[in-house]
mmCIF file of C-alpha atoms in Angstrom:
data_model
loop_
_atom_site.group_PDB
_atom_site.id
_atom_site.type_symbol
_atom_site.label_atom_id
_atom_site.label_comp_id
_atom_site.label_asym_id
_atom_site.label_seq_id
_atom_site.Cartn_x
_atom_site.Cartn_y
_atom_site.Cartn_z
ATOM 1 C CA MET D 16 11.189 73.425 22.042
ATOM 2 C CA GLU D 17 8.694 72.035 19.541
ATOM 3 C CA PHE D 18 6.224 69.170 19.946
ATOM 4 C CA VAL D 19 5.171 66.440 17.520
ATOM 5 C CA TRP D 20 2.245 64.123 18.282
ATOM 6 C CA SER D 21 1.869 60.682 16.701
ATOM 7 C CA LEU D 22 -1.295 58.583 17.001
ATOM 8 C CA ASN D 23 -2.986 55.595 15.401
ATOM 9 C CA VAL D 24 -6.574 56.874 15.404
ATOM 10 C CA ALA D 25 -8.023 53.504 14.257
ATOM 11 C CA GLY D 26 -10.431 55.122 11.830
ATOM 12 C CA LEU D 27 -12.534 58.249 11.419
ATOM 13 C CA GLN D 28 -14.051 58.234 14.914
ATOM 14 C CA GLY D 29 -10.674 58.444 16.624
ATOM 15 C CA LEU D 30 -9.587 61.158 14.201
ATOM 16 C CA TRP D 31 -12.597 63.306 15.110
ATOM 17 C CA ARG D 32 -11.899 62.754 18.815
ATOM 18 C CA LEU D 33 -8.373 64.033 18.239
ATOM 19 C CA SER D 34 -9.691 66.970 16.189
ATOM 20 C CA HIS D 35 -12.050 68.155 18.921
ATOM 21 C CA PHE D 36 -9.402 67.633 21.606
ATOM 22 C CA VAL D 37 -6.955 69.906 19.767
ATOM 23 C CA HIS D 38 -9.782 72.425 19.262
ATOM 24 C CA SER D 39 -10.341 72.475 23.043
ATOM 25 C CA GLN D 40 -6.681 73.263 23.777
ATOM 26 C CA PRO D 41 -5.278 76.804 24.062
ATOM 27 C CA GLU D 42 -3.398 77.738 20.916
ATOM 28 C CA GLY D 43 -0.091 77.845 22.778
ATOM 29 C CA SER D 44 -0.557 74.228 23.923
ATOM 30 C CA ARG D 45 -1.117 72.796 20.457
ATOM 31 C CA PRO D 46 1.739 70.878 18.806
ATOM 32 C CA ALA D 47 3.619 72.046 15.740
ATOM 33 C CA ILE D 48 2.992 68.751 13.900
ATOM 34 C CA ILE D 49 0.548 65.851 14.298
ATOM 35 C CA CYS D 50 1.139 62.509 12.544
ATOM 36 C CA VAL D 51 -1.956 60.321 12.224
ATOM 37 C CA GLN D 52 -1.965 56.662 11.233
ATOM 38 C CA GLU D 53 -4.812 54.404 10.079
ATOM 39 C CA ALA D 54 -6.982 57.323 8.997
ATOM 40 C CA ALA D 55 -9.931 56.074 6.925
ATOM 41 C CA CYS D 56 -12.082 58.639 5.105
ATOM 42 C CA ASN D 57 -13.612 59.332 1.729
ATOM 43 C CA GLN D 58 -13.108 62.566 -0.178
ATOM 44 C CA ARG D 59 -16.180 64.276 1.297
ATOM 45 C CA GLN D 60 -15.026 63.473 4.838
ATOM 46 C CA LEU D 61 -11.495 64.580 4.018
ATOM 47 C CA ASP D 62 -12.820 67.915 2.721
ATOM 48 C CA GLY D 63 -14.642 68.406 6.018
ATOM 49 C CA LEU D 64 -11.516 67.580 8.009
ATOM 50 C CA GLU D 65 -9.433 70.016 5.969
ATOM 51 C CA ARG D 66 -11.932 72.831 6.629
ATOM 52 C CA PHE D 67 -12.003 72.009 10.360
ATOM 53 C CA TRP D 68 -8.212 71.878 10.744
ATOM 54 C CA SER D 69 -7.751 74.978 8.606
ATOM 55 C CA HIS D 70 -9.727 76.934 11.212
ATOM 56 C CA LEU D 71 -7.347 75.533 13.852
ATOM 57 C CA GLY D 72 -4.370 76.822 11.864
ATOM 58 C CA TYR D 73 -3.146 73.541 10.352
ATOM 59 C CA HIS D 74 -2.530 72.273 6.839
ATOM 60 C CA ILE D 75 -3.237 68.588 6.134
ATOM 61 C CA PHE D 76 -0.801 66.567 4.016
ATOM 62 C CA VAL D 77 -2.498 63.406 2.779
ATOM 63 C CA GLY D 78 -0.939 59.952 2.449
ATOM 64 C CA ILE D 79 -4.138 58.002 1.797
ATOM 65 C CA SER D 80 -3.991 55.502 -1.046
ATOM 66 C CA ALA D 81 -6.698 53.735 -3.010
ATOM 67 C CA GLU D 82 -4.483 50.636 -2.787
ATOM 68 C CA TYR D 83 -5.156 50.431 0.949
ATOM 69 C CA MET D 84 -8.904 50.062 1.549
ATOM 70 C CA SER D 85 -10.982 49.357 4.643
ATOM 71 C CA ARG D 86 -14.630 48.417 3.982
ATOM 72 C CA GLY D 87 -14.483 50.264 0.692
ATOM 73 C CA VAL D 88 -12.930 53.426 2.217
ATOM 74 C CA PRO D 89 -9.350 54.541 1.426
ATOM 75 C CA LYS D 90 -6.971 54.322 4.365
ATOM 76 C CA GLY D 91 -3.511 55.637 5.209
ATOM 77 C CA VAL D 92 -1.711 58.425 7.070
ATOM 78 C CA LEU D 93 -2.154 62.173 7.529
ATOM 79 C CA SER D 94 0.442 64.721 8.610
ATOM 80 C CA LEU D 95 -0.897 67.983 10.009
ATOM 81 C CA VAL D 96 1.468 70.963 10.129
ATOM 82 C CA ARG D 97 0.873 74.432 11.520
ATOM 83 C CA SER D 98 -0.067 76.691 8.615
ATOM 84 C CA ASN D 99 2.477 79.360 9.554
ATOM 85 C CA MET D 100 5.369 76.917 9.061
ATOM 86 C CA SER D 101 7.152 76.229 5.789
ATOM 87 C CA ALA D 102 6.330 72.634 4.751
ATOM 88 C CA ARG D 103 6.227 70.539 1.580
ATOM 89 C CA VAL D 104 5.743 66.892 0.612
ATOM 90 C CA ILE D 105 8.978 65.062 -0.191
ATOM 91 C CA PHE D 106 7.482 61.630 -0.898
ATOM 92 C CA ASP D 107 4.428 59.474 -0.300
ATOM 93 C CA SER D 108 3.678 55.852 -1.027
ATOM 94 C CA GLY D 109 0.974 53.335 -0.271
ATOM 95 C CA HIS D 110 0.513 49.619 -0.640
ATOM 96 C CA ALA D 111 -2.176 47.036 0.187
ATOM 97 C CA LYS D 112 -1.515 47.146 3.949
ATOM 98 C CA GLY D 113 0.305 50.364 4.731
ATOM 99 C CA ALA D 114 1.382 53.899 3.839
ATOM 100 C CA VAL D 115 4.309 56.264 4.307
ATOM 101 C CA LEU D 116 4.402 60.066 3.931
ATOM 102 C CA GLY D 117 7.477 62.310 4.108
ATOM 103 C CA VAL D 118 6.975 66.032 4.756
ATOM 104 C CA ALA D 119 9.834 68.526 5.061
ATOM 105 C CA VAL D 120 9.193 71.110 7.774
ATOM 106 C CA ASP D 121 11.942 73.711 7.699
ATOM 107 C CA ASP D 122 15.145 71.587 7.725
ATOM 108 C CA LEU D 123 13.497 68.526 9.325
ATOM 109 C CA LEU D 124 12.071 65.594 7.370
ATOM 110 C CA ILE D 125 9.065 64.142 9.229
ATOM 111 C CA ILE D 126 8.264 60.603 8.055
ATOM 112 C CA ASN D 127 4.842 59.262 9.033
ATOM 113 C CA SER D 128 4.614 55.470 8.664
ATOM 114 C CA TYR D 129 1.955 52.791 9.151
ATOM 115 C CA ALA D 130 2.059 49.057 8.497
ATOM 116 C CA ALA D 131 -0.902 46.777 9.269
ATOM 117 C CA ALA D 132 -0.498 43.988 11.799
ATOM 118 C CA ASP D 133 0.800 40.767 10.256
ATOM 119 C CA SER D 134 2.010 37.811 12.328
ATOM 120 C CA SER D 135 4.187 36.627 9.420
ATOM 121 C CA GLY D 136 6.020 39.985 9.318
ATOM 122 C CA GLN D 137 5.519 40.281 5.562
ATOM 123 C CA GLN D 138 3.685 43.620 5.740
ATOM 124 C CA GLN D 139 6.338 45.053 8.049
ATOM 125 C CA GLN D 140 9.050 43.957 5.620
ATOM 126 C CA THR D 141 7.153 45.539 2.719
ATOM 127 C CA GLN D 142 6.748 48.775 4.671
ATOM 128 C CA ALA D 143 10.408 48.883 5.715
ATOM 129 C CA SER D 144 11.421 48.377 2.077
ATOM 130 C CA ALA D 145 9.146 51.239 1.010
ATOM 131 C CA VAL D 146 10.665 53.567 3.628
ATOM 132 C CA GLU D 147 14.184 52.563 2.565
ATOM 133 C CA GLU D 148 13.506 53.178 -1.138
ATOM 134 C CA LEU D 149 11.954 56.558 -0.458
ATOM 135 C CA LEU D 150 14.801 57.666 1.822
ATOM 136 C CA VAL D 151 17.349 56.738 -0.831
ATOM 137 C CA SER D 152 15.437 58.458 -3.633
ATOM 138 C CA ALA D 153 14.860 61.623 -1.552
ATOM 139 C CA ASP D 154 18.610 61.936 -0.793
ATOM 140 C CA TRP D 155 17.730 64.093 2.225
ATOM 141 C CA CYS D 156 20.679 65.913 3.810
ATOM 142 C CA GLY D 157 18.912 67.480 6.804
ATOM 143 C CA ARG D 158 17.584 66.062 10.040
ATOM 144 C CA ILE D 159 15.092 63.170 10.138
ATOM 145 C CA LEU D 160 12.298 62.152 12.508
ATOM 146 C CA LEU D 161 10.556 58.866 11.646
ATOM 147 C CA VAL D 162 7.388 58.109 13.638
ATOM 148 C CA GLY D 163 4.353 55.882 13.373
ATOM 149 C CA ASP D 164 2.681 52.594 14.145
ATOM 150 C CA PHE D 165 5.064 49.899 12.932
ATOM 151 C CA ASN D 166 3.142 46.953 14.428
ATOM 152 C CA GLU D 167 6.397 45.319 15.534
ATOM 153 C CA PRO D 168 8.647 45.899 18.555
ATOM 154 C CA TRP D 169 11.821 47.805 17.787
ATOM 155 C CA GLU D 170 14.138 45.055 19.019
ATOM 156 C CA THR D 171 12.950 42.529 16.400
ATOM 157 C CA SER D 172 11.713 44.904 13.698
ATOM 158 C CA TRP D 173 12.408 45.272 10.005
ATOM 159 C CA ILE D 174 12.251 49.063 10.382
ATOM 160 C CA SER D 175 15.219 48.948 12.791
ATOM 161 C CA VAL D 176 17.348 47.544 9.959
ATOM 162 C CA VAL D 177 16.430 50.512 7.756
ATOM 163 C CA ALA D 178 17.039 52.915 10.644
ATOM 164 C CA ILE D 179 20.549 51.588 11.234
ATOM 165 C CA LEU D 180 21.370 51.947 7.525
ATOM 166 C CA HIS D 181 20.423 55.639 7.705
ATOM 167 C CA ASN D 182 21.993 56.385 11.106
ATOM 168 C CA LEU D 183 18.679 56.718 12.915
ATOM 169 C CA HIS D 184 18.393 55.713 16.553
ATOM 170 C CA PRO D 185 15.270 54.730 18.558
ATOM 171 C CA ILE D 186 13.787 57.377 20.851
ATOM 172 C CA PRO D 187 13.310 55.890 24.345
ATOM 173 C CA LEU D 188 9.866 56.024 25.929
ATOM 174 C CA ARG D 189 9.614 56.772 29.628
ATOM 175 C CA ASP D 190 8.993 53.627 31.726
ATOM 176 C CA GLU D 191 6.361 52.104 29.444
ATOM 177 C CA PHE D 192 5.696 48.517 28.405
ATOM 178 C CA SER D 193 2.847 48.909 25.888
ATOM 179 C CA SER D 194 1.754 51.486 23.316
ATOM 180 C CA ARG D 195 -1.842 50.208 23.449
ATOM 181 C CA TRP D 196 -4.149 50.748 26.396
ATOM 182 C CA SER D 197 -4.506 46.972 26.581
ATOM 183 C CA GLY D 198 -1.362 45.177 25.426
ATOM 184 C CA ASN D 199 2.168 44.173 26.262
ATOM 185 C CA GLU D 200 4.252 45.514 23.354
ATOM 186 C CA ILE D 201 5.453 48.919 22.205
ATOM 187 C CA VAL D 202 4.697 49.151 18.485
ATOM 188 C CA ASP D 203 4.188 52.946 18.274
ATOM 189 C CA TYR D 204 7.476 54.811 18.571
ATOM 190 C CA GLY D 205 9.961 57.041 16.785
ATOM 191 C CA MET D 206 13.490 57.247 15.425
ATOM 192 C CA ALA D 207 15.741 60.241 14.847
ATOM 193 C CA ASP D 208 19.180 61.062 13.522
ATOM 194 C CA GLN D 209 22.069 61.693 15.916
ATOM 195 C CA GLN D 210 21.918 65.480 15.500
ATOM 196 C CA LEU D 211 18.343 65.718 16.758
ATOM 197 C CA THR D 212 17.693 65.724 20.518
ATOM 198 C CA VAL D 213 14.269 64.183 21.165
ATOM 199 C CA GLU D 214 12.377 62.997 24.236
ATOM 200 C CA SER D 215 9.133 61.009 24.072
ATOM 201 C CA TRP D 216 6.319 59.854 26.305
ATOM 202 C CA PHE D 217 2.663 58.800 26.041
ATOM 203 C CA HIS D 218 -0.188 61.285 26.312
ATOM 204 C CA THR D 219 -2.804 60.524 28.969
ATOM 205 C CA GLU D 220 -5.837 61.327 26.782
ATOM 206 C CA VAL D 221 -7.662 58.367 25.179
ATOM 207 C CA PHE D 222 -8.550 58.656 21.469
ATOM 208 C CA SER D 223 -8.401 55.047 20.263
ATOM 209 C CA ASP D 224 -7.006 51.669 21.332
ATOM 210 C CA HIS D 225 -3.506 53.143 20.815
ATOM 211 C CA LYS D 226 -1.777 55.638 23.064
ATOM 212 C CA MET D 227 -0.640 58.904 21.542
ATOM 213 C CA VAL D 228 3.136 59.426 21.521
ATOM 214 C CA VAL D 229 4.425 62.914 22.323
ATOM 215 C CA PHE D 230 7.842 63.894 20.939
ATOM 216 C CA GLN D 231 9.626 66.928 22.336
ATOM 217 C CA ILE D 232 12.246 68.244 19.904
ATOM 218 C CA ASN D 233 15.066 70.495 20.998
ATOM 219 C CA LYS D 234 14.732 72.923 18.083
ATOM 220 C CA GLN D 235 12.614 75.824 16.917
ATOM 221 C CA PHE D 236 10.909 75.674 13.540
ATOM 222 C CA ARG D 237 11.263 78.756 11.383
ATOM 223 C CA ARG D 238 7.835 80.212 10.690
ATOM 224 C CA ALA D 239 6.877 80.901 7.091
ATOM 225 C CA ASP D 240 6.581 84.651 7.661
ATOM 226 C CA GLU D 241 10.105 85.063 8.997
ATOM 227 C CA MET D 242 12.809 86.943 7.113
ATOM 228 C CA LYS D 243 10.602 88.215 4.326
ATOM 229 C CA PHE D 244 9.502 91.633 3.203
ATOM 230 C CA PRO D 245 5.912 92.559 4.110
ATOM 231 C CA ASN D 246 3.502 91.816 1.293
ATOM 232 C CA HIS D 247 3.101 95.523 0.439
ATOM 233 C CA GLY D 248 6.837 96.060 0.050
ATOM 234 C CA LYS D 249 8.517 96.074 -3.364
ATOM 235 C CA PHE D 250 12.216 95.539 -4.052
ATOM 236 C CA GLN D 251 12.504 97.328 -7.416
ATOM 237 C CA LYS D 252 15.249 98.628 -9.631
ATOM 238 C CA PRO D 253 15.605 102.415 -9.468
ATOM 239 C CA GLY D 254 14.715 104.093 -12.695
ATOM 240 C CA TRP D 255 18.138 105.758 -13.042
ATOM 241 C CA LEU D 256 19.984 102.383 -13.171
ATOM 242 C CA ASN D 257 20.175 100.055 -16.140
ATOM 243 C CA GLN D 258 19.866 96.310 -15.558
ATOM 244 C CA GLN D 259 23.634 95.633 -15.632
ATOM 245 C CA ASP D 260 24.422 98.379 -13.096
ATOM 246 C CA TRP D 261 21.541 97.225 -10.927
ATOM 247 C CA GLN D 262 22.980 93.704 -10.791
ATOM 248 C CA SER D 263 26.481 95.052 -10.018
ATOM 249 C CA LEU D 264 25.167 97.266 -7.209
ATOM 250 C CA PHE D 265 23.267 94.360 -5.706
ATOM 251 C CA ASP D 266 26.336 92.109 -5.817
ATOM 252 C CA GLU D 267 28.438 94.853 -4.216
ATOM 253 C CA ALA D 268 25.899 95.191 -1.386
ATOM 254 C CA VAL D 269 26.104 91.467 -0.730
ATOM 255 C CA GLN D 270 29.895 91.528 -0.549
ATOM 256 C CA HIS D 271 29.698 94.471 1.861
ATOM 257 C CA GLY D 272 27.332 92.466 4.048
ATOM 258 C CA ILE D 273 29.742 89.548 4.115
ATOM 259 C CA ARG D 274 32.674 91.801 5.075
ATOM 260 C CA THR D 275 30.736 93.411 7.942
ATOM 261 C CA ALA D 276 29.234 90.118 9.208
ATOM 262 C CA TRP D 277 25.776 91.496 8.394
ATOM 263 C CA GLN D 278 25.840 93.959 11.264
ATOM 264 C CA GLN D 279 23.463 96.389 9.578
ATOM 265 C CA ALA D 280 21.061 93.665 8.450
ATOM 266 C CA ALA D 281 21.014 92.117 11.929
ATOM 267 C CA PHE D 282 20.391 95.533 13.501
ATOM 268 C CA GLU D 283 17.468 96.276 11.183
ATOM 269 C CA LEU D 284 15.926 92.850 11.703
ATOM 270 C CA ASN D 285 16.069 93.401 15.464
ATOM 271 C CA HIS D 286 15.002 97.055 15.649
ATOM 272 C CA GLU D 287 13.198 98.264 12.553
ATOM 273 C CA PRO D 288 9.382 97.783 12.299
ATOM 274 C CA LYS D 289 9.512 97.342 8.513
ATOM 275 C CA TRP D 290 10.624 93.722 8.925
ATOM 276 C CA VAL D 291 8.011 91.045 9.505
ATOM 277 C CA HIS D 292 9.981 89.117 12.142
ATOM 278 C CA SER D 293 11.660 90.459 15.247
ATOM 279 C CA GLY D 294 14.188 88.654 17.414
ATOM 280 C CA CYS D 295 17.897 88.010 17.322
ATOM 281 C CA GLN D 296 18.744 87.175 13.709
ATOM 282 C CA ALA D 297 22.519 87.577 13.319
ATOM 283 C CA ASP D 298 23.198 83.865 13.858
ATOM 284 C CA ARG D 299 20.366 82.900 11.498
ATOM 285 C CA LEU D 300 21.775 84.992 8.680
ATOM 286 C CA ASN D 301 25.166 83.349 8.993
ATOM 287 C CA ALA D 302 24.011 79.800 9.745
ATOM 288 C CA ARG D 303 21.415 79.624 6.996
ATOM 289 C CA GLY D 304 23.541 81.206 4.306
ATOM 290 C CA ARG D 305 21.056 84.029 3.793
ATOM 291 C CA THR D 306 22.338 87.356 2.626
ATOM 292 C CA CYS D 307 19.153 89.382 3.008
ATOM 293 C CA PRO D 308 15.517 88.737 3.971
ATOM 294 C CA GLY D 309 14.529 87.638 0.472
ATOM 295 C CA ASP D 310 13.776 84.183 -0.863
ATOM 296 C CA ARG D 311 16.277 84.470 -3.722
ATOM 297 C CA CYS D 312 19.292 85.605 -1.739
ATOM 298 C CA TYR D 313 22.060 83.099 -1.105
ATOM 299 C CA CYS D 314 25.755 83.335 -0.260
ATOM 300 C CA GLU D 315 27.131 83.323 -3.786
ATOM 301 C CA PRO D 316 25.665 85.884 -6.219
ATOM 302 C CA SER D 317 26.455 83.589 -9.127
ATOM 303 C CA SER D 318 23.839 81.122 -7.855
ATOM 304 C CA TRP D 319 20.976 83.595 -8.164
ATOM 305 C CA GLY D 320 20.853 84.069 -11.899
ATOM 306 C CA ASP D 321 19.894 87.503 -13.174
ATOM 307 C CA LEU D 322 17.672 89.714 -11.073
ATOM 308 C CA PRO D 323 14.244 90.348 -12.587
ATOM 309 C CA ASP D 324 13.970 93.456 -14.723
ATOM 310 C CA THR D 325 11.104 95.314 -13.069
ATOM 311 C CA ALA D 326 9.235 98.199 -14.590
ATOM 312 C CA GLU D 327 10.991 101.531 -14.247
#
């Protein structure tokens, strides 16, 4: 199980409350990902936040735009991901009253969205259009979790139209009627694709006028140090092989692995100390299309290109 937290911090003060709360928690109780909405900070403050969260073991992905200002300070969303997890930005966009940030964590696309309150619904429509355009342009084929403060109930929302178009369903909240501590509407929630099993509820800690949503995901994120050689290891061509023979030998080894269902590789990953990660890996090797614990190894040798010619 992995946990994702989503919270409208309503400015810098709420963000610092959240920061110190996470700092006070045992490392094993901290979530894998935290999505923050309505974060307002200048570059100096952002630098301080990045140093603070780096000590906690998180990397901050920034979706703050100069187009969205609050009292002269840029505003938007932040997505915080554990530093030992493989993550990268897929898209980000901001407009005068909102922001959206998409970060891929392993095979899951986490979309962090915020649209300012607008009784006319115009800002929500603009935000939903931005999310739709970015989803289409990203052409993401993996799983999706879309969370945030949408400032509109799901039942009558523009974002629900986008969700339906992309086969996303709302994640039910347990027996709640408001996502603010004082209110009567749920405007903070999440959506996920059909392949992702997610439960959600509100956290009891108070950080701002919004409640924090906790999402429990029935999956395990692959850590960045899994299935790689240790940093001191070198995978080099023996001096007695030329480059062509080296490539042929490597291809032959891959075909042997396929024929034997990677029995030797799975055994070594489970039992040999030279590998970084321990644990049952046979299913991972087959399911992920990996042929060995290296970043360049895929099922078909033809997709690799030539192996690098290292010094003999």
